[in-house]
């Protein structure tokens, strides 16, 4: 069975470096906060002005004044700080964020990312996605492998408006973990019960298999 959203988030949490400063994008990436290994010192950053984001609060313990960039209530880790957007984006644009975990509508070979709009949609703007895509030292993309119509999200060339060019290094989908190369994706890990052929059929770009291809590491 492919990973569900929670398992994708849990697998992504395993990518976060000890001592790292990590931004979690809006949507699926925000769920990563609940899966960070307590034995690792990972500082989570929210672009609206929190350094030290904790997991979601328990029912009844929500604080309406403490929200992430997606306007979801969160908790603050011990030692957390709050500040304005100017300082928050100075951290991002100044290269202080080690990893940005972003949602994706499309990822192309070469690392191009499209994640902020589709043609014809009315949106207020891309928010901090473009800043994070180019300002973070590493970009990890999370998404389902195909859209609701079964069309691949991992493609040879993005057809949606780009957020950043050549920015994504690794993608975690419901089918597995893939590294992004200049001309192809490399499958490095499979979700349980998923075969390489299934991933190949769901990918709209050339796909190679890692010599160290492994099977799922996330328990259900």
PDB file of C-alpha atoms in Angstrom:
ATOM      1  CA  UNK A   1       0.000   0.000   0.000  1.00  0.00           C
ATOM      2  CA  UNK A   2       1.282   3.491  -0.767  1.00  0.00           C
ATOM      3  CA  UNK A   3       2.061   5.819   2.117  1.00  0.00           C
ATOM      4  CA  UNK A   4      -0.735   8.046   3.350  1.00  0.00           C
ATOM      5  CA  UNK A   5      -0.183  11.734   4.068  1.00  0.00           C
ATOM      6  CA  UNK A   6       0.851  11.115   7.653  1.00  0.00           C
ATOM      7  CA  UNK A   7       3.405   8.511   6.599  1.00  0.00           C
ATOM      8  CA  UNK A   8       4.824  10.847   3.938  1.00  0.00           C
ATOM      9  CA  UNK A   9       5.285  13.454   6.668  1.00  0.00           C
ATOM     10  CA  UNK A  10       6.914  10.894   8.965  1.00  0.00           C
ATOM     11  CA  UNK A  11       9.326   9.830   6.240  1.00  0.00           C
ATOM     12  CA  UNK A  12      10.168  13.474   5.568  1.00  0.00           C
ATOM     13  CA  UNK A  13      10.943  14.023   9.250  1.00  0.00           C
ATOM     14  CA  UNK A  14      13.688  11.407   8.949  1.00  0.00           C
ATOM     15  CA  UNK A  15      15.438  13.718   6.472  1.00  0.00           C
ATOM     16  CA  UNK A  16      15.839  16.594   8.916  1.00  0.00           C
ATOM     17  CA  UNK A  17      19.394  17.071  10.191  1.00  0.00           C
ATOM     18  CA  UNK A  18      20.295  17.200  13.858  1.00  0.00           C
ATOM     19  CA  UNK A  19      20.940  20.842  14.726  1.00  0.00           C
ATOM     20  CA  UNK A  20      19.174  22.051  11.594  1.00  0.00           C
ATOM     21  CA  UNK A  21      16.893  25.030  11.055  1.00  0.00           C
ATOM     22  CA  UNK A  22      13.937  23.843   8.982  1.00  0.00           C
ATOM     23  CA  UNK A  23      10.997  25.621   7.378  1.00  0.00           C
ATOM     24  CA  UNK A  24       7.780  23.673   6.875  1.00  0.00           C
ATOM     25  CA  UNK A  25       5.661  24.906   3.998  1.00  0.00           C
ATOM     26  CA  UNK A  26       1.875  25.205   3.956  1.00  0.00           C
ATOM     27  CA  UNK A  27      -0.198  22.047   3.574  1.00  0.00           C
ATOM     28  CA  UNK A  28       1.256  18.558   3.897  1.00  0.00           C
ATOM     29  CA  UNK A  29       4.680  19.755   5.146  1.00  0.00           C
ATOM     30  CA  UNK A  30       3.157  21.192   8.331  1.00  0.00           C
ATOM     31  CA  UNK A  31       2.388  17.628   9.456  1.00  0.00           C
ATOM     32  CA  UNK A  32       6.131  16.949   9.673  1.00  0.00           C
ATOM     33  CA  UNK A  33       6.274  18.861  12.964  1.00  0.00           C
ATOM     34  CA  UNK A  34       4.484  16.030  14.729  1.00  0.00           C
ATOM     35  CA  UNK A  35       7.069  13.445  13.651  1.00  0.00           C
ATOM     36  CA  UNK A  36      10.406  15.051  14.476  1.00  0.00           C
ATOM     37  CA  UNK A  37      12.637  12.636  16.397  1.00  0.00           C
ATOM     38  CA  UNK A  38      12.797  13.923  19.995  1.00  0.00           C
ATOM     39  CA  UNK A  39      16.431  12.804  20.147  1.00  0.00           C
ATOM     40  CA  UNK A  40      17.300  15.287  17.396  1.00  0.00           C
ATOM     41  CA  UNK A  41      17.586  19.010  17.971  1.00  0.00           C
ATOM     42  CA  UNK A  42      15.633  20.411  15.024  1.00  0.00           C
ATOM     43  CA  UNK A  43      14.418  24.025  15.120  1.00  0.00           C
ATOM     44  CA  UNK A  44      11.297  24.570  13.022  1.00  0.00           C
ATOM     45  CA  UNK A  45      10.745  27.944  11.373  1.00  0.00           C
ATOM     46  CA  UNK A  46       7.419  29.368  10.224  1.00  0.00           C
ATOM     47  CA  UNK A  47       7.592  32.221   7.733  1.00  0.00           C
ATOM     48  CA  UNK A  48       4.962  34.271   9.557  1.00  0.00           C
ATOM     49  CA  UNK A  49       7.472  34.749  12.378  1.00  0.00           C
ATOM     50  CA  UNK A  50       8.077  31.781  14.684  1.00  0.00           C
ATOM     51  CA  UNK A  51      11.385  30.068  15.354  1.00  0.00           C
ATOM     52  CA  UNK A  52      10.776  26.947  17.411  1.00  0.00           C
ATOM     53  CA  UNK A  53       7.430  25.627  16.183  1.00  0.00           C
ATOM     54  CA  UNK A  54       6.154  22.607  18.100  1.00  0.00           C
ATOM     55  CA  UNK A  55       3.564  19.960  17.172  1.00  0.00           C
ATOM     56  CA  UNK A  56      -0.143  20.641  16.861  1.00  0.00           C
ATOM     57  CA  UNK A  57      -1.817  21.383  20.216  1.00  0.00           C
ATOM     58  CA  UNK A  58      -4.047  18.865  21.944  1.00  0.00           C
ATOM     59  CA  UNK A  59      -7.820  19.466  21.683  1.00  0.00           C
ATOM     60  CA  UNK A  60      -8.818  22.214  24.084  1.00  0.00           C
ATOM     61  CA  UNK A  61      -5.277  23.588  24.374  1.00  0.00           C
ATOM     62  CA  UNK A  62      -5.303  25.669  21.189  1.00  0.00           C
ATOM     63  CA  UNK A  63      -4.093  29.275  21.337  1.00  0.00           C
ATOM     64  CA  UNK A  64      -5.694  31.319  18.555  1.00  0.00           C
ATOM     65  CA  UNK A  65      -2.801  33.793  18.715  1.00  0.00           C
ATOM     66  CA  UNK A  66      -0.202  31.122  17.986  1.00  0.00           C
ATOM     67  CA  UNK A  67      -0.536  29.978  14.372  1.00  0.00           C
ATOM     68  CA  UNK A  68       1.736  28.856  11.552  1.00  0.00           C
ATOM     69  CA  UNK A  69       1.903  30.306   8.037  1.00  0.00           C
ATOM     70  CA  UNK A  70      -1.110  28.198   7.056  1.00  0.00           C
ATOM     71  CA  UNK A  71      -3.161  29.765   9.889  1.00  0.00           C
ATOM     72  CA  UNK A  72      -3.244  26.479  11.818  1.00  0.00           C
ATOM     73  CA  UNK A  73      -2.860  26.598  15.579  1.00  0.00           C
ATOM     74  CA  UNK A  74       0.511  25.264  16.739  1.00  0.00           C
ATOM     75  CA  UNK A  75       2.562  25.020  19.909  1.00  0.00           C
ATOM     76  CA  UNK A  76       5.864  26.670  20.714  1.00  0.00           C
ATOM     77  CA  UNK A  77       8.887  24.577  21.648  1.00  0.00           C
ATOM     78  CA  UNK A  78      10.983  25.462  24.693  1.00  0.00           C
ATOM     79  CA  UNK A  79      13.054  28.523  23.815  1.00  0.00           C
ATOM     80  CA  UNK A  80      10.899  29.552  20.847  1.00  0.00           C
ATOM     81  CA  UNK A  81      10.819  33.163  19.691  1.00  0.00           C
ATOM     82  CA  UNK A  82       8.374  35.284  17.689  1.00  0.00           C
ATOM     83  CA  UNK A  83       9.188  38.174  15.382  1.00  0.00           C
ATOM     84  CA  UNK A  84       7.887  40.121  12.398  1.00  0.00           C
ATOM     85  CA  UNK A  85       7.820  39.022   8.768  1.00  0.00           C
ATOM     86  CA  UNK A  86      10.721  41.288   7.845  1.00  0.00           C
ATOM     87  CA  UNK A  87      13.064  39.423  10.180  1.00  0.00           C
ATOM     88  CA  UNK A  88      11.583  36.068   9.184  1.00  0.00           C
ATOM     89  CA  UNK A  89      12.264  36.674   5.504  1.00  0.00           C
ATOM     90  CA  UNK A  90      15.708  38.046   6.282  1.00  0.00           C
ATOM     91  CA  UNK A  91      16.476  34.624   7.742  1.00  0.00           C
ATOM     92  CA  UNK A  92      15.179  32.916   4.595  1.00  0.00           C
ATOM     93  CA  UNK A  93      16.810  35.228   2.066  1.00  0.00           C
ATOM     94  CA  UNK A  94      20.013  35.321   4.085  1.00  0.00           C
ATOM     95  CA  UNK A  95      20.507  31.578   3.693  1.00  0.00           C
ATOM     96  CA  UNK A  96      19.915  30.748   7.361  1.00  0.00           C
ATOM     97  CA  UNK A  97      17.383  27.982   6.657  1.00  0.00           C
ATOM     98  CA  UNK A  98      19.046  24.590   6.252  1.00  0.00           C
ATOM     99  CA  UNK A  99      16.055  22.737   4.798  1.00  0.00           C
ATOM    100  CA  UNK A 100      12.747  23.880   3.318  1.00  0.00           C
ATOM    101  CA  UNK A 101      10.067  21.196   3.164  1.00  0.00           C
ATOM    102  CA  UNK A 102       7.581  22.312   0.507  1.00  0.00           C
ATOM    103  CA  UNK A 103       4.472  20.902  -1.089  1.00  0.00           C
ATOM    104  CA  UNK A 104       4.530  20.409  -4.850  1.00  0.00           C
ATOM    105  CA  UNK A 105       2.085  20.435  -7.726  1.00  0.00           C
ATOM    106  CA  UNK A 106       4.861  19.481 -10.146  1.00  0.00           C
ATOM    107  CA  UNK A 107       8.574  18.732  -9.920  1.00  0.00           C
ATOM    108  CA  UNK A 108      10.646  18.437 -13.075  1.00  0.00           C
ATOM    109  CA  UNK A 109      13.996  16.808 -13.746  1.00  0.00           C
ATOM    110  CA  UNK A 110      16.672  19.347 -13.013  1.00  0.00           C
ATOM    111  CA  UNK A 111      14.802  20.334  -9.840  1.00  0.00           C
ATOM    112  CA  UNK A 112      12.258  22.825 -11.189  1.00  0.00           C
ATOM    113  CA  UNK A 113       9.351  23.343  -8.778  1.00  0.00           C
ATOM    114  CA  UNK A 114       5.768  24.467  -9.392  1.00  0.00           C
ATOM    115  CA  UNK A 115       3.694  24.744  -6.238  1.00  0.00           C
ATOM    116  CA  UNK A 116       1.837  28.029  -5.987  1.00  0.00           C
ATOM    117  CA  UNK A 117      -0.913  28.250  -8.637  1.00  0.00           C
ATOM    118  CA  UNK A 118      -2.641  26.669 -11.600  1.00  0.00           C
ATOM    119  CA  UNK A 119      -3.703  28.632 -14.712  1.00  0.00           C
ATOM    120  CA  UNK A 120      -7.021  30.379 -14.187  1.00  0.00           C
ATOM    121  CA  UNK A 121      -6.961  30.121 -10.395  1.00  0.00           C
ATOM    122  CA  UNK A 122      -7.486  33.272  -8.364  1.00  0.00           C
ATOM    123  CA  UNK A 123      -4.766  33.460  -5.726  1.00  0.00           C
ATOM    124  CA  UNK A 124      -3.440  36.366  -3.677  1.00  0.00           C
ATOM    125  CA  UNK A 125       0.171  35.507  -4.455  1.00  0.00           C
ATOM    126  CA  UNK A 126       2.790  32.856  -3.947  1.00  0.00           C
ATOM    127  CA  UNK A 127       3.527  33.867  -0.368  1.00  0.00           C
ATOM    128  CA  UNK A 128       7.018  32.884   0.732  1.00  0.00           C
ATOM    129  CA  UNK A 129       7.341  29.866  -1.566  1.00  0.00           C
ATOM    130  CA  UNK A 130       9.698  31.546  -4.045  1.00  0.00           C
ATOM    131  CA  UNK A 131      11.899  32.924  -1.268  1.00  0.00           C
ATOM    132  CA  UNK A 132      12.127  29.524   0.392  1.00  0.00           C
ATOM    133  CA  UNK A 133      12.813  27.703  -2.868  1.00  0.00           C
ATOM    134  CA  UNK A 134      15.887  29.813  -3.602  1.00  0.00           C
ATOM    135  CA  UNK A 135      16.931  30.807  -0.076  1.00  0.00           C
ATOM    136  CA  UNK A 136      17.052  27.441   1.703  1.00  0.00           C
ATOM    137  CA  UNK A 137      20.216  25.375   1.464  1.00  0.00           C
ATOM    138  CA  UNK A 138      18.203  22.264   0.614  1.00  0.00           C
ATOM    139  CA  UNK A 139      14.649  21.853  -0.706  1.00  0.00           C
ATOM    140  CA  UNK A 140      12.652  18.695  -0.037  1.00  0.00           C
ATOM    141  CA  UNK A 141       9.340  18.375  -1.922  1.00  0.00           C
ATOM    142  CA  UNK A 142       6.344  16.386  -0.656  1.00  0.00           C
ATOM    143  CA  UNK A 143       3.369  15.368  -2.789  1.00  0.00           C
ATOM    144  CA  UNK A 144       1.278  12.521  -4.083  1.00  0.00           C
ATOM    145  CA  UNK A 145       2.875  10.917  -7.129  1.00  0.00           C
ATOM    146  CA  UNK A 146      -0.085  11.790  -9.360  1.00  0.00           C
ATOM    147  CA  UNK A 147      -2.888  14.343  -9.223  1.00  0.00           C
ATOM    148  CA  UNK A 148      -6.572  13.531  -8.727  1.00  0.00           C
ATOM    149  CA  UNK A 149      -6.873  12.847 -12.462  1.00  0.00           C
ATOM    150  CA  UNK A 150      -3.992  10.359 -12.413  1.00  0.00           C
ATOM    151  CA  UNK A 151      -1.559  12.703 -14.172  1.00  0.00           C
ATOM    152  CA  UNK A 152       2.097  12.562 -13.068  1.00  0.00           C
ATOM    153  CA  UNK A 153       3.420  15.284 -10.799  1.00  0.00           C
ATOM    154  CA  UNK A 154       7.018  14.248 -11.492  1.00  0.00           C
ATOM    155  CA  UNK A 155       7.620  15.357 -15.053  1.00  0.00           C
ATOM    156  CA  UNK A 156      10.238  16.149 -17.656  1.00  0.00           C
ATOM    157  CA  UNK A 157       9.134  19.775 -17.779  1.00  0.00           C
ATOM    158  CA  UNK A 158       6.693  21.694 -15.598  1.00  0.00           C
ATOM    159  CA  UNK A 159       3.561  22.922 -17.359  1.00  0.00           C
ATOM    160  CA  UNK A 160       2.451  25.007 -14.350  1.00  0.00           C
ATOM    161  CA  UNK A 161       3.941  28.396 -13.407  1.00  0.00           C
ATOM    162  CA  UNK A 162       7.313  27.889 -11.748  1.00  0.00           C
ATOM    163  CA  UNK A 163       8.159  28.709  -8.168  1.00  0.00           C
ATOM    164  CA  UNK A 164      11.873  28.087  -8.651  1.00  0.00           C
ATOM    165  CA  UNK A 165      14.279  26.590 -11.187  1.00  0.00           C
ATOM    166  CA  UNK A 166      16.738  23.878 -10.239  1.00  0.00           C
ATOM    167  CA  UNK A 167      15.875  23.973  -6.541  1.00  0.00           C
ATOM    168  CA  UNK A 168      14.500  20.549  -5.499  1.00  0.00           C
ATOM    169  CA  UNK A 169      16.964  17.843  -4.539  1.00  0.00           C
ATOM    170  CA  UNK A 170      14.671  15.088  -3.275  1.00  0.00           C
ATOM    171  CA  UNK A 171      10.958  14.257  -3.573  1.00  0.00           C
ATOM    172  CA  UNK A 172       8.925  12.095  -1.188  1.00  0.00           C
ATOM    173  CA  UNK A 173       5.623  10.859  -2.593  1.00  0.00           C
ATOM    174  CA  UNK A 174       3.077   8.259  -1.594  1.00  0.00           C
ATOM    175  CA  UNK A 175       4.989   5.744  -3.735  1.00  0.00           C
ATOM    176  CA  UNK A 176       8.512   6.335  -2.477  1.00  0.00           C
ATOM    177  CA  UNK A 177      11.569   8.558  -2.279  1.00  0.00           C
ATOM    178  CA  UNK A 178      13.237   9.916  -5.399  1.00  0.00           C
ATOM    179  CA  UNK A 179      16.351  11.995  -5.949  1.00  0.00           C
ATOM    180  CA  UNK A 180      16.264  14.621  -8.678  1.00  0.00           C
ATOM    181  CA  UNK A 181      18.926  14.467 -11.361  1.00  0.00           C
ATOM    182  CA  UNK A 182      19.670  16.708 -14.305  1.00  0.00           C
ATOM    183  CA  UNK A 183      17.808  14.474 -16.775  1.00  0.00           C
ATOM    184  CA  UNK A 184      16.035  11.824 -14.708  1.00  0.00           C
ATOM    185  CA  UNK A 185      14.679  10.841 -11.309  1.00  0.00           C
ATOM    186  CA  UNK A 186      16.401   8.151  -9.252  1.00  0.00           C
ATOM    187  CA  UNK A 187      14.206   5.907  -7.135  1.00  0.00           C
ATOM    188  CA  UNK A 188      15.966   5.314  -3.812  1.00  0.00           C
ATOM    189  CA  UNK A 189      13.178   3.926  -1.609  1.00  0.00           C
ATOM    190  CA  UNK A 190       9.808   2.279  -2.154  1.00  0.00           C
ATOM    191  CA  UNK A 191       6.664   2.478  -0.050  1.00  0.00           C
ATOM    192  CA  UNK A 192       5.366  -0.923   1.139  1.00  0.00           C
ATOM    193  CA  UNK A 193       3.875  -3.085  -1.574  1.00  0.00           C
ATOM    194  CA  UNK A 194       4.836  -0.652  -4.344  1.00  0.00           C
ATOM    195  CA  UNK A 195       6.936  -1.930  -7.240  1.00  0.00           C
ATOM    196  CA  UNK A 196       9.462  -0.049  -9.384  1.00  0.00           C
ATOM    197  CA  UNK A 197       7.207  -0.596 -12.400  1.00  0.00           C
ATOM    198  CA  UNK A 198       4.325   1.158 -10.628  1.00  0.00           C
ATOM    199  CA  UNK A 199       6.552   4.139  -9.932  1.00  0.00           C
ATOM    200  CA  UNK A 200       7.818   4.165 -13.513  1.00  0.00           C
ATOM    201  CA  UNK A 201       4.277   4.142 -14.909  1.00  0.00           C
ATOM    202  CA  UNK A 202       3.240   7.008 -12.605  1.00  0.00           C
ATOM    203  CA  UNK A 203       6.282   9.167 -13.453  1.00  0.00           C
ATOM    204  CA  UNK A 204       6.222  11.503 -16.438  1.00  0.00           C
ATOM    205  CA  UNK A 205       9.997  11.565 -16.868  1.00  0.00           C
ATOM    206  CA  UNK A 206      12.912   9.116 -17.212  1.00  0.00           C
ATOM    207  CA  UNK A 207      13.425   7.024 -14.081  1.00  0.00           C
ATOM    208  CA  UNK A 208      16.434   5.034 -12.894  1.00  0.00           C
ATOM    209  CA  UNK A 209      16.781   2.736  -9.902  1.00  0.00           C
ATOM    210  CA  UNK A 210      19.362   3.332  -7.220  1.00  0.00           C
ATOM    211  CA  UNK A 211      21.839   0.510  -6.655  1.00  0.00           C
ATOM    212  CA  UNK A 212      20.909   0.742  -2.997  1.00  0.00           C
ATOM    213  CA  UNK A 213      17.129   0.813  -3.559  1.00  0.00           C
ATOM    214  CA  UNK A 214      15.408   0.045  -0.256  1.00  0.00           C
ATOM    215  CA  UNK A 215      11.883  -0.691   0.833  1.00  0.00           C
ATOM    216  CA  UNK A 216       9.728   1.223   3.267  1.00  0.00           C
ATOM    217  CA  UNK A 217      11.201   2.389   6.569  1.00  0.00           C
ATOM    218  CA  UNK A 218       7.996   3.815   8.024  1.00  0.00           C
ATOM    219  CA  UNK A 219       5.787   1.500  10.034  1.00  0.00           C
ATOM    220  CA  UNK A 220       2.036   1.744   9.779  1.00  0.00           C
TER     221      UNK A 220
END
